[in-house]
Coordinates of N, CA, C and O in Angstrom, one line a residue:
X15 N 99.9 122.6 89.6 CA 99.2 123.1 90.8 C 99.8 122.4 92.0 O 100.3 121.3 91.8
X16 N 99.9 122.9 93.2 CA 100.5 122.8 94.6 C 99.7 123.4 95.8 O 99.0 124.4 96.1
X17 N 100.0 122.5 96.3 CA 99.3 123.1 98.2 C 100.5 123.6 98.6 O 101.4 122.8 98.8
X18 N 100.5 124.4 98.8 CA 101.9 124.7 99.6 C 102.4 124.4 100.8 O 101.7 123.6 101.5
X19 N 103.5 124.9 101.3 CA 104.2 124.2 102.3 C 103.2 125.1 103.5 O 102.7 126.2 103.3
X20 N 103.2 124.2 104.7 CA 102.3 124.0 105.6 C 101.1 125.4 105.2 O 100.9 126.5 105.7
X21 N 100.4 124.6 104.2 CA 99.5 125.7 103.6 C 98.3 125.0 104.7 O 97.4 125.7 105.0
X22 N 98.3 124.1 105.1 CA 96.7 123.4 106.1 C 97.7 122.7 107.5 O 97.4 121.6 108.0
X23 N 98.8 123.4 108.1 CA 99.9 122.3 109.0 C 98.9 123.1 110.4 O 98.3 124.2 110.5
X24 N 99.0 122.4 110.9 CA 98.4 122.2 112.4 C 96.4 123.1 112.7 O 96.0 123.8 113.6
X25 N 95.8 122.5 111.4 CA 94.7 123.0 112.0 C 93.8 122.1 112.0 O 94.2 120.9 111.8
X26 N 92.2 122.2 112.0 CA 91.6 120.8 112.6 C 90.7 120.3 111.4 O 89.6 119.8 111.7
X27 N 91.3 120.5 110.0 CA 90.5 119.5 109.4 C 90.5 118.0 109.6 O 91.5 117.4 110.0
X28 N 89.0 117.3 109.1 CA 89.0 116.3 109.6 C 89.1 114.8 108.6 O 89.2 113.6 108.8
X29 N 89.0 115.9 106.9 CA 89.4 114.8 106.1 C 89.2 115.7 104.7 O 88.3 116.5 104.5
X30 N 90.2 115.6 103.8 CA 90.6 116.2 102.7 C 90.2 115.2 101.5 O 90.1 114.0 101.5
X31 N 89.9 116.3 100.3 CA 90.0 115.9 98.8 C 90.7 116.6 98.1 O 90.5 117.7 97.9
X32 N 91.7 116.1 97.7 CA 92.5 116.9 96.7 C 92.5 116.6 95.5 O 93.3 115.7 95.2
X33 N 91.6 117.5 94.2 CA 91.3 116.9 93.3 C 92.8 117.2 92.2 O 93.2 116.3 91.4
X34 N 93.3 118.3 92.2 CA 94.3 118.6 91.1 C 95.5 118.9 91.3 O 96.2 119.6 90.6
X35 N 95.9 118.4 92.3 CA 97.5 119.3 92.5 C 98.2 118.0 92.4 O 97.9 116.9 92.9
X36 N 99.5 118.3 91.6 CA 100.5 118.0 90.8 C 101.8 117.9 92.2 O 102.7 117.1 91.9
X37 N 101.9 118.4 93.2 CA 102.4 118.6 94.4 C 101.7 118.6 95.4 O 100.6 119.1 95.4
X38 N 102.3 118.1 96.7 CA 102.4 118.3 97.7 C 103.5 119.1 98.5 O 104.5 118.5 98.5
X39 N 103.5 120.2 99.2 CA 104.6 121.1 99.6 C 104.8 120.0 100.9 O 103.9 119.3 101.3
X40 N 106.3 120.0 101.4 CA 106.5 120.1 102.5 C 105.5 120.8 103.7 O 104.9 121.8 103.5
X41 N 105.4 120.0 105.1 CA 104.8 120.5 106.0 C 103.1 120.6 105.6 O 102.2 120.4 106.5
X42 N 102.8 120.7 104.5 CA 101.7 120.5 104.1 C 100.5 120.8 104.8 O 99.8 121.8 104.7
X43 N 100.2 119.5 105.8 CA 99.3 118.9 106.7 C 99.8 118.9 108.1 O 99.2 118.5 109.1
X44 N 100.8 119.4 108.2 CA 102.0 118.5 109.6 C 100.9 119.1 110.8 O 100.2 120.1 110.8
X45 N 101.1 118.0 111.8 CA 100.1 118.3 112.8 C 98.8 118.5 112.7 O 98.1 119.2 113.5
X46 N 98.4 117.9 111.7 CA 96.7 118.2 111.7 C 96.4 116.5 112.3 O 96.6 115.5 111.6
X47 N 96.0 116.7 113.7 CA 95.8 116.0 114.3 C 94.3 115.4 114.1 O 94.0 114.3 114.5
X48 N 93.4 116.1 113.4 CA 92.0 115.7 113.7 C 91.8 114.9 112.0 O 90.8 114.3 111.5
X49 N 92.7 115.2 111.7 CA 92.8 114.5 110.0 C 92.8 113.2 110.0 O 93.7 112.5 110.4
X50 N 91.3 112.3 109.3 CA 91.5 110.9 109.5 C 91.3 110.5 108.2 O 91.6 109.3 108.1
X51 N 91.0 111.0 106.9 CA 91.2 110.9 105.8 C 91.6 111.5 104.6 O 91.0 112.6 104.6
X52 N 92.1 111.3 103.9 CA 92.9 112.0 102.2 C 92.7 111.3 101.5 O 92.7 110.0 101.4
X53 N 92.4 112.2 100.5 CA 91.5 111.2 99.3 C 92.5 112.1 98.3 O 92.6 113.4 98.2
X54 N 93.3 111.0 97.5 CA 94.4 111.9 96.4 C 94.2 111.6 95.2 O 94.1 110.4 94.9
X55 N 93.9 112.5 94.3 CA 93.8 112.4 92.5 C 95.0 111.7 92.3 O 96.1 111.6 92.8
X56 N 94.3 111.2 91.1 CA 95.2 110.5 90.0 C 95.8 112.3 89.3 O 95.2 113.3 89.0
X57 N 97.0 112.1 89.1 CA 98.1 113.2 88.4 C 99.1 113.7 89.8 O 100.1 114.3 89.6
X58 N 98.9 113.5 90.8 CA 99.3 113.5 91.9 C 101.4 113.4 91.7 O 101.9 112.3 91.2
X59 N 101.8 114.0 91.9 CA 103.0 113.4 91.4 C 104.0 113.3 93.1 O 104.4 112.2 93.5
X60 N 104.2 114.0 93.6 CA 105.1 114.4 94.9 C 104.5 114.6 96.4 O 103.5 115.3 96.8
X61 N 105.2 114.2 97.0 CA 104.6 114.5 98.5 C 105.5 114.8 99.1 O 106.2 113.9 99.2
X62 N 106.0 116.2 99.7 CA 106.9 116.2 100.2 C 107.2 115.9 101.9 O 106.4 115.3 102.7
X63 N 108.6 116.5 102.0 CA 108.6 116.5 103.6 C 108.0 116.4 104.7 O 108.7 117.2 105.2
X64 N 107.3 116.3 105.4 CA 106.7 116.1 106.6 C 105.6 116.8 106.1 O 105.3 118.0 106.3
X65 N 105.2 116.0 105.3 CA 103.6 116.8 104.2 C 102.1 116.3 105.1 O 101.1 117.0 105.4
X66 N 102.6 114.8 105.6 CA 101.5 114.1 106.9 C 101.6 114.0 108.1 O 100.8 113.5 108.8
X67 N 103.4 114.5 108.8 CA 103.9 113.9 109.6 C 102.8 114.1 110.7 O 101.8 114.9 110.5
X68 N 102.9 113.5 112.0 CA 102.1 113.2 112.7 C 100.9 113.8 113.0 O 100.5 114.4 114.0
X69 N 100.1 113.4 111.8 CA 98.9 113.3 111.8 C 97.9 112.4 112.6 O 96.8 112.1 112.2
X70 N 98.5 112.1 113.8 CA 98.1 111.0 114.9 C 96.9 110.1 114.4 O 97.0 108.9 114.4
X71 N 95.8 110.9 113.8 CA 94.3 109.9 113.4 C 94.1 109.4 112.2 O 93.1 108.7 111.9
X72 N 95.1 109.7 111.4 CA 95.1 109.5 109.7 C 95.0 107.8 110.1 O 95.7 107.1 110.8
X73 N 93.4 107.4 109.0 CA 93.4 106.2 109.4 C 93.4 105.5 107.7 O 93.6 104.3 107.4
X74 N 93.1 106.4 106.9 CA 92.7 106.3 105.3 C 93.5 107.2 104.5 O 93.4 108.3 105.0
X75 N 94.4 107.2 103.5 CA 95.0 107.2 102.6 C 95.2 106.3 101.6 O 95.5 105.2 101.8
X76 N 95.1 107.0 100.2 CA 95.1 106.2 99.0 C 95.8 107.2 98.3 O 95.5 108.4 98.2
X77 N 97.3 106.2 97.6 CA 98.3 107.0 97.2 C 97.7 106.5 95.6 O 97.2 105.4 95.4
X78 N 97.9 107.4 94.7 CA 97.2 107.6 93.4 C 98.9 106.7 92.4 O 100.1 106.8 92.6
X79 N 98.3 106.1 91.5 CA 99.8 105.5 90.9 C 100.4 106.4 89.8 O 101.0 105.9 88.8
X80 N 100.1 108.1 89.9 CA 101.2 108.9 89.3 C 102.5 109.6 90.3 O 103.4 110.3 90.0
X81 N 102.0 109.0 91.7 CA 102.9 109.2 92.2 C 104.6 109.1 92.1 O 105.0 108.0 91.7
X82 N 105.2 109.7 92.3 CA 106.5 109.2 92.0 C 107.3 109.5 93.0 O 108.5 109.3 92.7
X83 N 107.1 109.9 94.3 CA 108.0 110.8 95.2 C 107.5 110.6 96.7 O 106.8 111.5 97.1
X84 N 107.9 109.8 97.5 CA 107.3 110.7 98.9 C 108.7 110.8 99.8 O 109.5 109.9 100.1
X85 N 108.7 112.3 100.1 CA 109.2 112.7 101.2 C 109.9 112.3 102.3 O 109.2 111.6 103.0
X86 N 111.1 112.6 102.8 CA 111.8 112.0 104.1 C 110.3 112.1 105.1 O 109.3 112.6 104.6
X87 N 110.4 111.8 106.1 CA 109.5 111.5 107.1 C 107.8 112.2 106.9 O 107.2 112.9 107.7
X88 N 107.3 111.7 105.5 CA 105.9 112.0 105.1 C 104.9 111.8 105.9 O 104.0 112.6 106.1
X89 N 105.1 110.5 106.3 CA 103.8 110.0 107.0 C 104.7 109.8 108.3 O 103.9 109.0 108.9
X90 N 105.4 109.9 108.8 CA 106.1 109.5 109.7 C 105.1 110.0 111.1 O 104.6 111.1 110.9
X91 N 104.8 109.2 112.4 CA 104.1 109.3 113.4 C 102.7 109.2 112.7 O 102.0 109.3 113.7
X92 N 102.3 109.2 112.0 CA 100.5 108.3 111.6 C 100.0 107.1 112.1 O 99.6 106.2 111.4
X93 N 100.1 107.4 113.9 CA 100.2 106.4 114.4 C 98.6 105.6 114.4 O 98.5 104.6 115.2
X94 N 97.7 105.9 113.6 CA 96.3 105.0 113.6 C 96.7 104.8 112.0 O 95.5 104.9 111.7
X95 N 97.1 104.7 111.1 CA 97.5 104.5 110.0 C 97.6 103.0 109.9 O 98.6 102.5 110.5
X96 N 96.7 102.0 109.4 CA 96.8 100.4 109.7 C 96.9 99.8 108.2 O 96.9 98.7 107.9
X97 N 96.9 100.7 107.7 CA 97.6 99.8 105.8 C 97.8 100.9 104.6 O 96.9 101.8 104.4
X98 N 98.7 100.7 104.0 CA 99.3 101.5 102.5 C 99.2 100.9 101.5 O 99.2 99.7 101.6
X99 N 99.2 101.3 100.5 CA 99.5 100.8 99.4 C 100.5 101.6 98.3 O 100.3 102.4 97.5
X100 N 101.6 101.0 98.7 CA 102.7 102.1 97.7 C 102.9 101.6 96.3 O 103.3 100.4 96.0
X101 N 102.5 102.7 95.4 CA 102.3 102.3 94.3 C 103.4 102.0 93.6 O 104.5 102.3 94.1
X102 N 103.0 101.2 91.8 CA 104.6 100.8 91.8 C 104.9 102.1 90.7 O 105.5 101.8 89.6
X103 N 104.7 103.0 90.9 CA 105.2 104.3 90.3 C 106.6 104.5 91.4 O 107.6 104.9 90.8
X104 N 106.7 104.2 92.5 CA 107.5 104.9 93.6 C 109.1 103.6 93.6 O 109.0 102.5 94.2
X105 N 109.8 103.9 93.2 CA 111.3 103.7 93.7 C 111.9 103.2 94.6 O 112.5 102.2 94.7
X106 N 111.8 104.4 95.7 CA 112.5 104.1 96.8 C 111.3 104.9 97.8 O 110.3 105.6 97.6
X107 N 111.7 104.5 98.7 CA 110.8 104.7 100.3 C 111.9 105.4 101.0 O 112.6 104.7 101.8
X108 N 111.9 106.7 100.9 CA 112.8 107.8 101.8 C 113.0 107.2 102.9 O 112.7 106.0 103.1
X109 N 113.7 108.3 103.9 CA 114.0 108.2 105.2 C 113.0 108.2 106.4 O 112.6 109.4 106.2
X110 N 112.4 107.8 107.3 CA 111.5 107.3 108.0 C 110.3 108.0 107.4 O 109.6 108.8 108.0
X111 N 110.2 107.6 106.0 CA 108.6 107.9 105.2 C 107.2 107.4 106.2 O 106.1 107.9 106.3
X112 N 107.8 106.1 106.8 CA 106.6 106.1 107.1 C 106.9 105.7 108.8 O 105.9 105.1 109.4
X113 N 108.0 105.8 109.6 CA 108.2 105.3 110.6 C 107.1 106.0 111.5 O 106.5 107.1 111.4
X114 N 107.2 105.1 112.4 CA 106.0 105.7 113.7 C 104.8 105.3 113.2 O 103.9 105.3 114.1
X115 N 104.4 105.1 112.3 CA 103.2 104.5 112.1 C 102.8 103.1 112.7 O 103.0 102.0 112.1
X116 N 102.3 103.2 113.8 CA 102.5 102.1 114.8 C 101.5 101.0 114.9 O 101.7 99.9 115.4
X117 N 100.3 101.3 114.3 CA 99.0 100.7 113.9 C 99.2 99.7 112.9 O 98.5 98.8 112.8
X118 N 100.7 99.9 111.7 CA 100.1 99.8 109.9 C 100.3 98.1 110.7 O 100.9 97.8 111.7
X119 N 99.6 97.4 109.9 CA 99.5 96.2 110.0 C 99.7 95.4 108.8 O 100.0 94.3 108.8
X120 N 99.3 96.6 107.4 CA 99.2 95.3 106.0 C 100.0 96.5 105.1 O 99.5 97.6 105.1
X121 N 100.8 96.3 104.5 CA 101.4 96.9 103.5 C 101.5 96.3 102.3 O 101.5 95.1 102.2
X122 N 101.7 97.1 101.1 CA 101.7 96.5 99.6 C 102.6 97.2 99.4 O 102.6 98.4 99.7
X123 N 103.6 96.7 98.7 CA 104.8 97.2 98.1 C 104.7 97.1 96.8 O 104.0 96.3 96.3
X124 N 105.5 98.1 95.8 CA 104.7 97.9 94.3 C 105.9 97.5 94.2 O 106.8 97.9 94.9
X125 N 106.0 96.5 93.1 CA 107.5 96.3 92.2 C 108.5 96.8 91.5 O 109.2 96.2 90.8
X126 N 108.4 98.2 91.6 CA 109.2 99.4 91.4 C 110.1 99.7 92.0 O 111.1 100.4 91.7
X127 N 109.7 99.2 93.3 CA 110.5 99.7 94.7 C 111.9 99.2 94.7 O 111.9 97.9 94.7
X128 N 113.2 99.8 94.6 CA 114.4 99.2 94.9 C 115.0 99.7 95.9 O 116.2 99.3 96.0
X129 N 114.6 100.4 96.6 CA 115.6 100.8 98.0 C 114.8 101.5 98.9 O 114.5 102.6 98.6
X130 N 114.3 100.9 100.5 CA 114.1 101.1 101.3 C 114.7 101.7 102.4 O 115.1 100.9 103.2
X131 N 114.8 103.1 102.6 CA 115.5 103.6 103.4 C 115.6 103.8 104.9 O 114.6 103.8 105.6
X132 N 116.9 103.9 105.6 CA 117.0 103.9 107.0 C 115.2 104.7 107.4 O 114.5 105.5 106.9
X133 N 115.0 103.8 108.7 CA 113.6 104.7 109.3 C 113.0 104.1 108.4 O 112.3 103.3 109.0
X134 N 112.7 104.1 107.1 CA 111.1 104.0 106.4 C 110.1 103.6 107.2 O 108.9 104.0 107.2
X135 N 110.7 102.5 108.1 CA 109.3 101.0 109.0 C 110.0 101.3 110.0 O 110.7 100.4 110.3
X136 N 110.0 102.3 110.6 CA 110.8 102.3 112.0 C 109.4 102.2 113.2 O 108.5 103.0 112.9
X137 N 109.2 101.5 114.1 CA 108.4 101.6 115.3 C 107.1 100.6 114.4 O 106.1 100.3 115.1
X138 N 107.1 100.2 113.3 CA 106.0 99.7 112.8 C 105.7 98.3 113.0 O 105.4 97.5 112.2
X139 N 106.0 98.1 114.5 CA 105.8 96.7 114.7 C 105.0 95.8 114.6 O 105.3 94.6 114.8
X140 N 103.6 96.1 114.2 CA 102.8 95.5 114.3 C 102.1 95.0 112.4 O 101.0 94.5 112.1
X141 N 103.3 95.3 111.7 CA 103.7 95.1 110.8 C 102.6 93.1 110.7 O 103.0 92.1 111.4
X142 N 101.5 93.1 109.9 CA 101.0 91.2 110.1 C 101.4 90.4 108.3 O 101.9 89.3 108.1
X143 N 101.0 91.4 107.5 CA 101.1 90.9 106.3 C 101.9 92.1 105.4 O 102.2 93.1 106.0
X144 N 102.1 91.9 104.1 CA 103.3 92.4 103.4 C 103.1 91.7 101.9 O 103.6 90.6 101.5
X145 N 102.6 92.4 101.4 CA 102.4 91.8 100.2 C 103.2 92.9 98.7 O 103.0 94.1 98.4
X146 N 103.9 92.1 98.3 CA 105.1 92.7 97.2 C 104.7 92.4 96.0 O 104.5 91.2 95.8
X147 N 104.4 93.2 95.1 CA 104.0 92.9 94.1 C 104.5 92.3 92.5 O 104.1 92.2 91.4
X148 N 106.0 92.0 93.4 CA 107.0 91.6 92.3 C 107.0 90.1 93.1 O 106.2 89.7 93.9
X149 N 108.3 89.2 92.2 CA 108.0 88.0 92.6 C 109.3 87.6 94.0 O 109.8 88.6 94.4
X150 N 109.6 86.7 94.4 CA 110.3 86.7 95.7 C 111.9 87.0 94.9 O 112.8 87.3 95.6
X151 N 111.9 86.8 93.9 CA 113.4 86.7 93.3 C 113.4 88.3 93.2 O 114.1 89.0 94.0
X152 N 112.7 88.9 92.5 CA 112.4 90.3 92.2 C 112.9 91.2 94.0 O 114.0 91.9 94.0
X153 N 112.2 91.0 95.1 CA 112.4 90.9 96.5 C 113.5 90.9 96.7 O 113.8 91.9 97.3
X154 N 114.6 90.2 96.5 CA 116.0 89.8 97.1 C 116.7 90.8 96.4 O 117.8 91.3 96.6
X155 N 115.9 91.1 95.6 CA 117.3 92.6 95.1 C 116.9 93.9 95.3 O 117.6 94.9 95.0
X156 N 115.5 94.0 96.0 CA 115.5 95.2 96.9 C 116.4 95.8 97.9 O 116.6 95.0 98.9
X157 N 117.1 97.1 97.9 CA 117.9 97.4 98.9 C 117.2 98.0 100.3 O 116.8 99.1 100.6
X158 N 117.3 96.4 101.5 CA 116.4 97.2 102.5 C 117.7 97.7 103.9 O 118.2 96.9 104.7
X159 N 117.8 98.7 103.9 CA 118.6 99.6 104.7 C 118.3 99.8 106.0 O 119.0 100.1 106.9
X160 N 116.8 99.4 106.0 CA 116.5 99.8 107.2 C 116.5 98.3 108.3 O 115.8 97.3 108.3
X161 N 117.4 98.4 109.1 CA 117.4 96.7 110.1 C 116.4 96.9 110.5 O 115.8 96.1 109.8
X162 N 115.7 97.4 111.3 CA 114.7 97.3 112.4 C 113.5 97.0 111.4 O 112.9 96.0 111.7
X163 N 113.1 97.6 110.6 CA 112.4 97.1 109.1 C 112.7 95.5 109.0 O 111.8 94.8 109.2
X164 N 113.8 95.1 108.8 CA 114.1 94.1 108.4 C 113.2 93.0 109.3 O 112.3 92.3 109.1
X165 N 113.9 93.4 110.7 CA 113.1 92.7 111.6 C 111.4 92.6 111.9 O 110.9 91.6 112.4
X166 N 110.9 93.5 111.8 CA 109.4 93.5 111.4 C 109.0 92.5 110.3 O 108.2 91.6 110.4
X167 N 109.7 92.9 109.1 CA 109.0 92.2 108.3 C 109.5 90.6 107.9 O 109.1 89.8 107.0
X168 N 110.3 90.6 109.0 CA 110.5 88.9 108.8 C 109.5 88.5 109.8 O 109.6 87.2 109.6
X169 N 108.6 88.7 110.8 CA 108.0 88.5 111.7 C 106.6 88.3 110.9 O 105.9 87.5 111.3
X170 N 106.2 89.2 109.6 CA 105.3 89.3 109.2 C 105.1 88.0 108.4 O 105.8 87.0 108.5
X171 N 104.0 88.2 107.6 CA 103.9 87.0 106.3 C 104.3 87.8 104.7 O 103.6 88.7 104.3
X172 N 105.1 87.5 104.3 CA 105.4 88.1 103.4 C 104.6 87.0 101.7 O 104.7 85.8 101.5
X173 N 103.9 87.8 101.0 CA 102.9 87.2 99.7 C 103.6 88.0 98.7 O 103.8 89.2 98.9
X174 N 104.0 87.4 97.8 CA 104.5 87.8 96.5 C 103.9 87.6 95.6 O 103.1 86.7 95.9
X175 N 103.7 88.1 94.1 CA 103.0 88.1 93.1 C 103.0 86.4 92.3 O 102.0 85.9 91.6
X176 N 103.9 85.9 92.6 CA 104.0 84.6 92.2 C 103.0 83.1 92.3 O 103.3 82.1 91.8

């Protein structure tokens, strides 16, 4: 099962349940500005392209851990967006997946994650805690590509599983 591509993009829901779909289409959501929560099933597998992009009020999301996929600039501009939790089903963190999200303040990284891409944490300055769910040795062999990332999250406190 799938939502398709910008099957709900620019209208004024104000918070979704998605109990069964196996996909997220590209465009999805894009511009649903009045969207402040998503509530995602477990079987959940993909999120595509600009599935949340600037969703300005999205302040709640909970990514389900059959996830395996999110999209070049998914969440990107979710700028009331103040914490994630990327599950450790997910790999890599596309291309500004979540940049612009200017609020996120607390992030969880699962230990799955090996490559962080240009943009992922772009504009996310306010970046306070960062908690990785592998141990700091695990951390050092993450590929983080993104500099401006880099610099955020050295600014942050970073908590490791250890």
């Amino acid at each position: 099962t799938s939502i398709g591509s910008e099957a709900f993009a620019s209208t004024k829901i104000t918070n979704i349940s998605v109990p069964n779909a196996v996909v997220i289409e590209e465009y999805a959501f894009f511009l649903c500005y009045d969207l402040t929560s998503v509530e995602l099933s477990e079987g959940l597998q993909s999120i595509g392209w600009n599935a949340f992009r600037d969703c300005a009020n999205l302040t709640l999301i909970s990514l389900p851990s059959t996830l395996t996929e999110i999209g070049q600039t998914a969440f990107n501009g979710c700028s009331s967006l103040r914490s994630i939790i990327i599950p450790d089903s997910i790999t890599e963190l596309t291309l500004n997946s979540f940049g612009n999200c200017t609020a996120l303040e607390e992030l969880t990284i699962g230990s799955s994650v090996n490559l962080i891409n240009y943009g992922a944490f772009s504009n996310c300055s306010n970046l306070k805690n960062i908690y990785y769910k592998g141990t700091r040795q695990q951390w050092s062999a993450v590929a983080l590509l993104d500099e401006e990332a880099q610099k955020y999250f050295n600014n942050a406190t970073m908590h490791f599983a250890e």
